[in-house]
């Protein structure tokens, strides 16, 4: 089983639609959760962190369910510019020799979103 | 531009050749990571540096791969005797640990390697 699993899509939606992406992770010790966005042939960029209480950033809402080991991302009022691959990312606590936690990111395979006029 | 810089952007080489990539992190960042991404997959962790010390290597990093960060600033990733399966995007990321907390990682544009 993959550590982080996402529905690869693709999702094709019209402008203005609401779209939701889901992600599950296998390691119950996972500590930090993120959604990254990656445009074609570009680097991943942090979209938002995901907090236990759920959080919102404009049209984007992220939810975390630790009991079910499930993360979601909701995009409202989709724009053409939202077309990208959305990567679900988790970190598991890992400590270096100095006892400091460091963030090895574990990525899902990504969900492709295309927003059309 | 003070972001993470990687070069070259693209590298095409014949199987069996050695290649070296360079990453210049954001200047105040003390942590540097290498990832590899193949088509249709998310990035996979390869290795990580805290300053000049390489503290973890993934099992993906065979003995043909070596990474260095000699002065705790830029890093190089070398692949010896390249194989077709090495074709991928190699991504570098950097972050800052502050107050014991690892701040978000910032990625470079990547180096796309194609093995003929």
mmCIF file of C-alpha atoms in Angstrom:
data_model
loop_
_atom_site.group_PDB
_atom_site.id
_atom_site.type_symbol
_atom_site.label_atom_id
_atom_site.label_comp_id
_atom_site.label_asym_id
_atom_site.label_seq_id
_atom_site.Cartn_x
_atom_site.Cartn_y
_atom_site.Cartn_z
ATOM 1 C CA UNK A 1 0.000 0.000 0.000
ATOM 2 C CA UNK A 2 1.289 3.461 -0.883
ATOM 3 C CA UNK A 3 2.001 5.783 2.022
ATOM 4 C CA UNK A 4 -0.154 8.527 0.498
ATOM 5 C CA UNK A 5 -2.907 7.759 -1.986
ATOM 6 C CA UNK A 6 -4.885 10.098 -4.164
ATOM 7 C CA UNK A 7 -7.408 9.691 -6.943
ATOM 8 C CA UNK A 8 -5.291 10.659 -9.968
ATOM 9 C CA UNK A 9 -8.300 11.996 -11.866
ATOM 10 C CA UNK A 10 -8.248 13.761 -14.194
ATOM 11 C CA UNK A 11 -10.999 16.042 -13.037
ATOM 12 C CA UNK A 12 -12.468 18.201 -15.794
ATOM 13 C CA UNK A 13 -14.798 20.899 -14.487
ATOM 14 C CA UNK A 14 -16.309 24.112 -15.879
ATOM 15 C CA UNK A 15 -15.385 27.503 -14.516
ATOM 16 C CA UNK A 16 -17.288 28.285 -11.362
ATOM 17 C CA UNK A 17 -17.680 24.664 -10.308
ATOM 18 C CA UNK A 18 -16.841 23.294 -6.888
ATOM 19 C CA UNK A 19 -14.440 20.376 -6.869
ATOM 20 C CA UNK A 20 -13.159 18.183 -4.039
ATOM 21 C CA UNK A 21 -10.032 16.074 -3.834
ATOM 22 C CA UNK A 22 -9.471 13.295 -1.348
ATOM 23 C CA UNK A 23 -6.330 11.753 0.026
ATOM 24 C CA UNK A 24 -5.594 8.936 2.481
ATOM 25 C CA UNK A 25 -2.362 8.204 4.311
ATOM 26 C CA UNK A 26 -1.218 4.967 5.857
ATOM 27 C CA UNK A 27 1.113 6.018 8.669
ATOM 28 C CA UNK A 28 -0.841 6.974 11.777
ATOM 29 C CA UNK A 29 2.254 8.770 13.085
ATOM 30 C CA UNK A 30 2.019 11.326 10.279
ATOM 31 C CA UNK A 31 2.296 14.708 11.843
ATOM 32 C CA UNK A 32 2.071 17.487 9.283
ATOM 33 C CA UNK A 33 -0.165 17.718 6.258
ATOM 34 C CA UNK A 34 -0.095 19.916 3.194
ATOM 35 C CA UNK A 35 -1.528 20.461 -0.224
ATOM 36 C CA UNK A 36 0.955 21.433 -2.916
ATOM 37 C CA UNK A 37 0.137 22.612 -6.397
ATOM 38 C CA UNK A 38 2.268 21.723 -9.403
ATOM 39 C CA UNK A 39 1.861 23.260 -12.835
ATOM 40 C CA UNK A 40 2.982 21.303 -15.877
ATOM 41 C CA UNK A 41 6.788 20.962 -15.950
ATOM 42 C CA UNK A 42 7.159 23.266 -12.975
ATOM 43 C CA UNK A 43 8.159 22.754 -9.371
ATOM 44 C CA UNK A 44 5.656 21.947 -6.590
ATOM 45 C CA UNK A 45 4.523 24.995 -4.642
ATOM 46 C CA UNK A 46 2.933 24.986 -1.241
ATOM 47 C CA UNK A 47 -0.773 25.754 -1.544
ATOM 48 C CA UNK A 48 -1.752 25.411 2.085
ATOM 49 C CA UNK A 49 -1.063 23.545 5.271
ATOM 50 C CA UNK A 50 -3.846 21.388 6.690
ATOM 51 C CA UNK A 51 -4.789 21.685 10.337
ATOM 52 C CA UNK A 52 -6.867 19.375 12.498
ATOM 53 C CA UNK A 53 -9.573 21.976 12.905
ATOM 54 C CA UNK A 54 -9.820 22.515 9.176
ATOM 55 C CA UNK A 55 -8.720 25.718 7.519
ATOM 56 C CA UNK A 56 -9.726 27.985 4.714
ATOM 57 C CA UNK A 57 -7.785 30.268 2.406
ATOM 58 C CA UNK A 58 -10.064 32.183 0.079
ATOM 59 C CA UNK A 59 -11.716 29.685 -2.251
ATOM 60 C CA UNK A 60 -9.728 26.765 -0.839
ATOM 61 C CA UNK A 61 -10.763 24.709 2.195
ATOM 62 C CA UNK A 62 -8.705 21.889 3.653
ATOM 63 C CA UNK A 63 -9.909 19.267 6.108
ATOM 64 C CA UNK A 64 -8.092 16.620 8.117
ATOM 65 C CA UNK A 65 -9.618 13.561 9.753
ATOM 66 C CA UNK A 66 -6.919 11.889 11.835
ATOM 67 C CA UNK A 67 -9.147 9.003 12.903
ATOM 68 C CA UNK A 68 -9.815 8.043 9.289
ATOM 69 C CA UNK A 69 -6.364 9.184 8.107
ATOM 70 C CA UNK A 70 -8.013 11.251 5.444
ATOM 71 C CA UNK A 71 -7.323 14.707 4.006
ATOM 72 C CA UNK A 72 -9.432 16.714 1.627
ATOM 73 C CA UNK A 73 -9.198 19.864 -0.437
ATOM 74 C CA UNK A 74 -12.257 21.757 -1.645
ATOM 75 C CA UNK A 75 -11.991 24.404 -4.347
ATOM 76 C CA UNK A 76 -14.983 26.672 -4.798
ATOM 77 C CA UNK A 77 -15.751 28.873 -7.795
ATOM 78 C CA UNK A 78 -13.039 27.240 -9.924
ATOM 79 C CA UNK A 79 -10.953 29.489 -12.148
ATOM 80 C CA UNK A 80 -9.110 28.589 -15.338
ATOM 81 C CA UNK A 81 -5.890 29.314 -13.467
ATOM 82 C CA UNK A 82 -6.666 26.556 -10.961
ATOM 83 C CA UNK A 83 -5.793 23.981 -13.639
ATOM 84 C CA UNK A 84 -2.823 22.073 -12.224
ATOM 85 C CA UNK A 85 -1.865 18.896 -10.406
ATOM 86 C CA UNK A 86 -2.695 18.934 -6.707
ATOM 87 C CA UNK A 87 -0.372 16.933 -4.494
ATOM 88 C CA UNK A 88 -1.314 15.655 -1.066
ATOM 89 C CA UNK A 89 1.731 15.661 1.213
ATOM 90 C CA UNK A 90 2.376 14.326 4.707
ATOM 91 C CA UNK A 91 5.377 14.222 7.005
ATOM 92 C CA UNK A 92 6.215 11.640 9.609
ATOM 93 C CA UNK A 93 8.312 12.768 12.561
ATOM 94 C CA UNK A 94 11.912 11.837 11.995
ATOM 95 C CA UNK A 95 14.721 13.065 14.160
ATOM 96 C CA UNK A 96 18.322 13.747 13.307
ATOM 97 C CA UNK A 97 21.245 13.071 15.592
ATOM 98 C CA UNK A 98 20.704 16.400 17.296
ATOM 99 C CA UNK A 99 17.176 15.416 18.197
ATOM 100 C CA UNK A 100 15.604 17.963 15.909
ATOM 101 C CA UNK A 101 12.641 16.916 13.840
ATOM 102 C CA UNK A 102 13.077 17.336 10.126
ATOM 103 C CA UNK A 103 10.495 17.310 7.408
ATOM 104 C CA UNK A 104 10.843 14.528 4.881
ATOM 105 C CA UNK A 105 7.840 15.088 2.652
ATOM 106 C CA UNK A 106 5.909 12.090 1.370
ATOM 107 C CA UNK A 107 3.851 12.947 -1.693
ATOM 108 C CA UNK A 108 0.798 11.365 -3.209
ATOM 109 C CA UNK A 109 0.851 10.828 -6.954
ATOM 110 C CA UNK A 110 -1.204 13.952 -7.526
ATOM 111 C CA UNK A 111 -4.674 14.712 -8.839
ATOM 112 C CA UNK A 112 -4.940 16.456 -12.187
ATOM 113 C CA UNK A 113 -7.482 19.256 -12.430
ATOM 114 C CA UNK A 114 -8.515 20.928 -15.664
ATOM 115 C CA UNK A 115 -10.913 23.851 -15.486
ATOM 116 C CA UNK A 116 -12.500 24.702 -18.827
ATOM 117 C CA UNK A 117 -14.453 27.775 -19.976
ATOM 118 C CA UNK B 1 15.530 36.044 -7.673
ATOM 119 C CA UNK B 2 16.367 34.636 -4.232
ATOM 120 C CA UNK B 3 14.549 31.320 -4.610
ATOM 121 C CA UNK B 4 16.055 27.854 -4.956
ATOM 122 C CA UNK B 5 18.115 27.643 -8.116
ATOM 123 C CA UNK B 6 18.950 24.446 -9.983
ATOM 124 C CA UNK B 7 21.072 23.852 -13.021
ATOM 125 C CA UNK B 8 21.115 22.668 -15.615
ATOM 126 C CA UNK B 9 17.393 22.817 -16.356
ATOM 127 C CA UNK B 10 17.676 19.969 -18.800
ATOM 128 C CA UNK B 11 20.284 17.284 -19.323
ATOM 129 C CA UNK B 12 20.279 14.732 -22.118
ATOM 130 C CA UNK B 13 22.968 12.096 -22.054
ATOM 131 C CA UNK B 14 23.747 8.617 -23.211
ATOM 132 C CA UNK B 15 23.360 5.612 -20.976
ATOM 133 C CA UNK B 16 26.523 4.921 -19.033
ATOM 134 C CA UNK B 17 27.626 8.533 -18.742
ATOM 135 C CA UNK B 18 28.036 10.384 -15.472
ATOM 136 C CA UNK B 19 25.981 13.495 -14.751
ATOM 137 C CA UNK B 20 26.134 16.121 -12.025
ATOM 138 C CA UNK B 21 23.407 18.542 -10.987
ATOM 139 C CA UNK B 22 23.747 21.596 -8.825
ATOM 140 C CA UNK B 23 21.335 23.181 -6.359
ATOM 141 C CA UNK B 24 21.700 26.598 -4.751
ATOM 142 C CA UNK B 25 19.234 26.864 -1.855
ATOM 143 C CA UNK B 26 17.722 30.011 -0.419
ATOM 144 C CA UNK B 27 20.702 31.605 1.275
ATOM 145 C CA UNK B 28 19.594 31.491 4.911
ATOM 146 C CA UNK B 29 18.171 27.960 4.690
ATOM 147 C CA UNK B 30 20.125 25.327 6.586
ATOM 148 C CA UNK B 31 18.296 22.266 5.277
ATOM 149 C CA UNK B 32 18.486 20.963 1.758
ATOM 150 C CA UNK B 33 16.584 18.053 0.227
ATOM 151 C CA UNK B 34 16.765 16.153 -3.041
ATOM 152 C CA UNK B 35 13.702 14.506 -4.563
ATOM 153 C CA UNK B 36 13.075 12.630 -7.786
ATOM 154 C CA UNK B 37 9.855 12.795 -9.780
ATOM 155 C CA UNK B 38 8.840 10.544 -12.655
ATOM 156 C CA UNK B 39 5.936 11.141 -14.999
ATOM 157 C CA UNK B 40 2.557 10.762 -13.361
ATOM 158 C CA UNK B 41 3.976 10.413 -9.867
ATOM 159 C CA UNK B 42 4.594 12.734 -6.982
ATOM 160 C CA UNK B 43 8.159 13.576 -5.940
ATOM 161 C CA UNK B 44 10.020 10.895 -3.961
ATOM 162 C CA UNK B 45 12.529 11.719 -1.251
ATOM 163 C CA UNK B 46 16.170 10.899 -2.034
ATOM 164 C CA UNK B 47 18.335 12.546 0.607
ATOM 165 C CA UNK B 48 18.604 15.424 3.042
ATOM 166 C CA UNK B 49 21.328 17.688 4.464
ATOM 167 C CA UNK B 50 21.431 19.668 7.646
ATOM 168 C CA UNK B 51 24.119 22.246 6.868
ATOM 169 C CA UNK B 52 26.937 20.130 5.367
ATOM 170 C CA UNK B 53 25.947 16.851 7.013
ATOM 171 C CA UNK B 54 24.020 14.294 4.975
ATOM 172 C CA UNK B 55 21.658 12.831 7.549
ATOM 173 C CA UNK B 56 19.407 10.493 5.646
ATOM 174 C CA UNK B 57 19.449 8.653 2.350
ATOM 175 C CA UNK B 58 16.495 6.868 0.802
ATOM 176 C CA UNK B 59 16.779 3.293 -0.414
ATOM 177 C CA UNK B 60 16.080 4.820 -3.826
ATOM 178 C CA UNK B 61 19.581 6.272 -3.707
ATOM 179 C CA UNK B 62 21.686 3.423 -5.064
ATOM 180 C CA UNK B 63 25.460 3.426 -4.818
ATOM 181 C CA UNK B 64 25.605 5.079 -8.243
ATOM 182 C CA UNK B 65 24.190 8.217 -6.655
ATOM 183 C CA UNK B 66 26.162 10.568 -4.463
ATOM 184 C CA UNK B 67 25.212 13.919 -3.028
ATOM 185 C CA UNK B 68 27.373 16.497 -1.329
ATOM 186 C CA UNK B 69 26.966 19.836 0.328
ATOM 187 C CA UNK B 70 30.580 20.677 1.086
ATOM 188 C CA UNK B 71 30.245 24.074 2.732
ATOM 189 C CA UNK B 72 26.666 23.878 3.827
ATOM 190 C CA UNK B 73 25.539 26.089 0.968
ATOM 191 C CA UNK B 74 25.083 24.671 -2.545
ATOM 192 C CA UNK B 75 24.701 20.946 -3.131
ATOM 193 C CA UNK B 76 25.565 18.618 -5.981
ATOM 194 C CA UNK B 77 23.930 15.343 -6.951
ATOM 195 C CA UNK B 78 26.000 13.023 -9.117
ATOM 196 C CA UNK B 79 24.764 9.943 -10.918
ATOM 197 C CA UNK B 80 27.404 7.576 -12.219
ATOM 198 C CA UNK B 81 26.910 5.088 -15.050
ATOM 199 C CA UNK B 82 23.444 6.408 -15.809
ATOM 200 C CA UNK B 83 20.674 3.977 -16.692
ATOM 201 C CA UNK B 84 17.425 4.541 -18.576
ATOM 202 C CA UNK B 85 15.520 4.260 -15.331
ATOM 203 C CA UNK B 86 17.320 7.346 -14.050
ATOM 204 C CA UNK B 87 15.319 9.515 -16.450
ATOM 205 C CA UNK B 88 13.280 11.811 -14.216
ATOM 206 C CA UNK B 89 12.958 15.308 -12.850
ATOM 207 C CA UNK B 90 15.388 15.887 -9.985
ATOM 208 C CA UNK B 91 14.046 18.459 -7.561
ATOM 209 C CA UNK B 92 15.914 20.295 -4.852
ATOM 210 C CA UNK B 93 14.193 21.950 -1.917
ATOM 211 C CA UNK B 94 15.422 23.954 1.027
ATOM 212 C CA UNK B 95 14.010 25.000 4.342
ATOM 213 C CA UNK B 96 14.961 26.759 7.545
ATOM 214 C CA UNK B 97 14.744 25.313 11.002
ATOM 215 C CA UNK B 98 13.830 28.036 13.413
ATOM 216 C CA UNK B 99 13.000 27.543 17.048
ATOM 217 C CA UNK B 100 13.155 23.794 16.556
ATOM 218 C CA UNK B 101 10.428 23.962 13.926
ATOM 219 C CA UNK B 102 11.036 23.064 10.322
ATOM 220 C CA UNK B 103 9.610 25.792 8.115
ATOM 221 C CA UNK B 104 7.971 24.890 4.767
ATOM 222 C CA UNK B 105 10.181 23.602 1.986
ATOM 223 C CA UNK B 106 10.694 25.692 -1.127
ATOM 224 C CA UNK B 107 11.425 23.865 -4.351
ATOM 225 C CA UNK B 108 13.638 24.744 -7.262
ATOM 226 C CA UNK B 109 12.534 24.387 -10.882
ATOM 227 C CA UNK B 110 14.234 21.005 -11.114
ATOM 228 C CA UNK B 111 16.656 19.387 -13.525
ATOM 229 C CA UNK B 112 15.034 17.159 -16.122
ATOM 230 C CA UNK B 113 17.296 14.233 -16.987
ATOM 231 C CA UNK B 114 16.773 12.198 -20.136
ATOM 232 C CA UNK B 115 18.861 9.098 -20.744
ATOM 233 C CA UNK B 116 19.124 8.004 -24.363
#
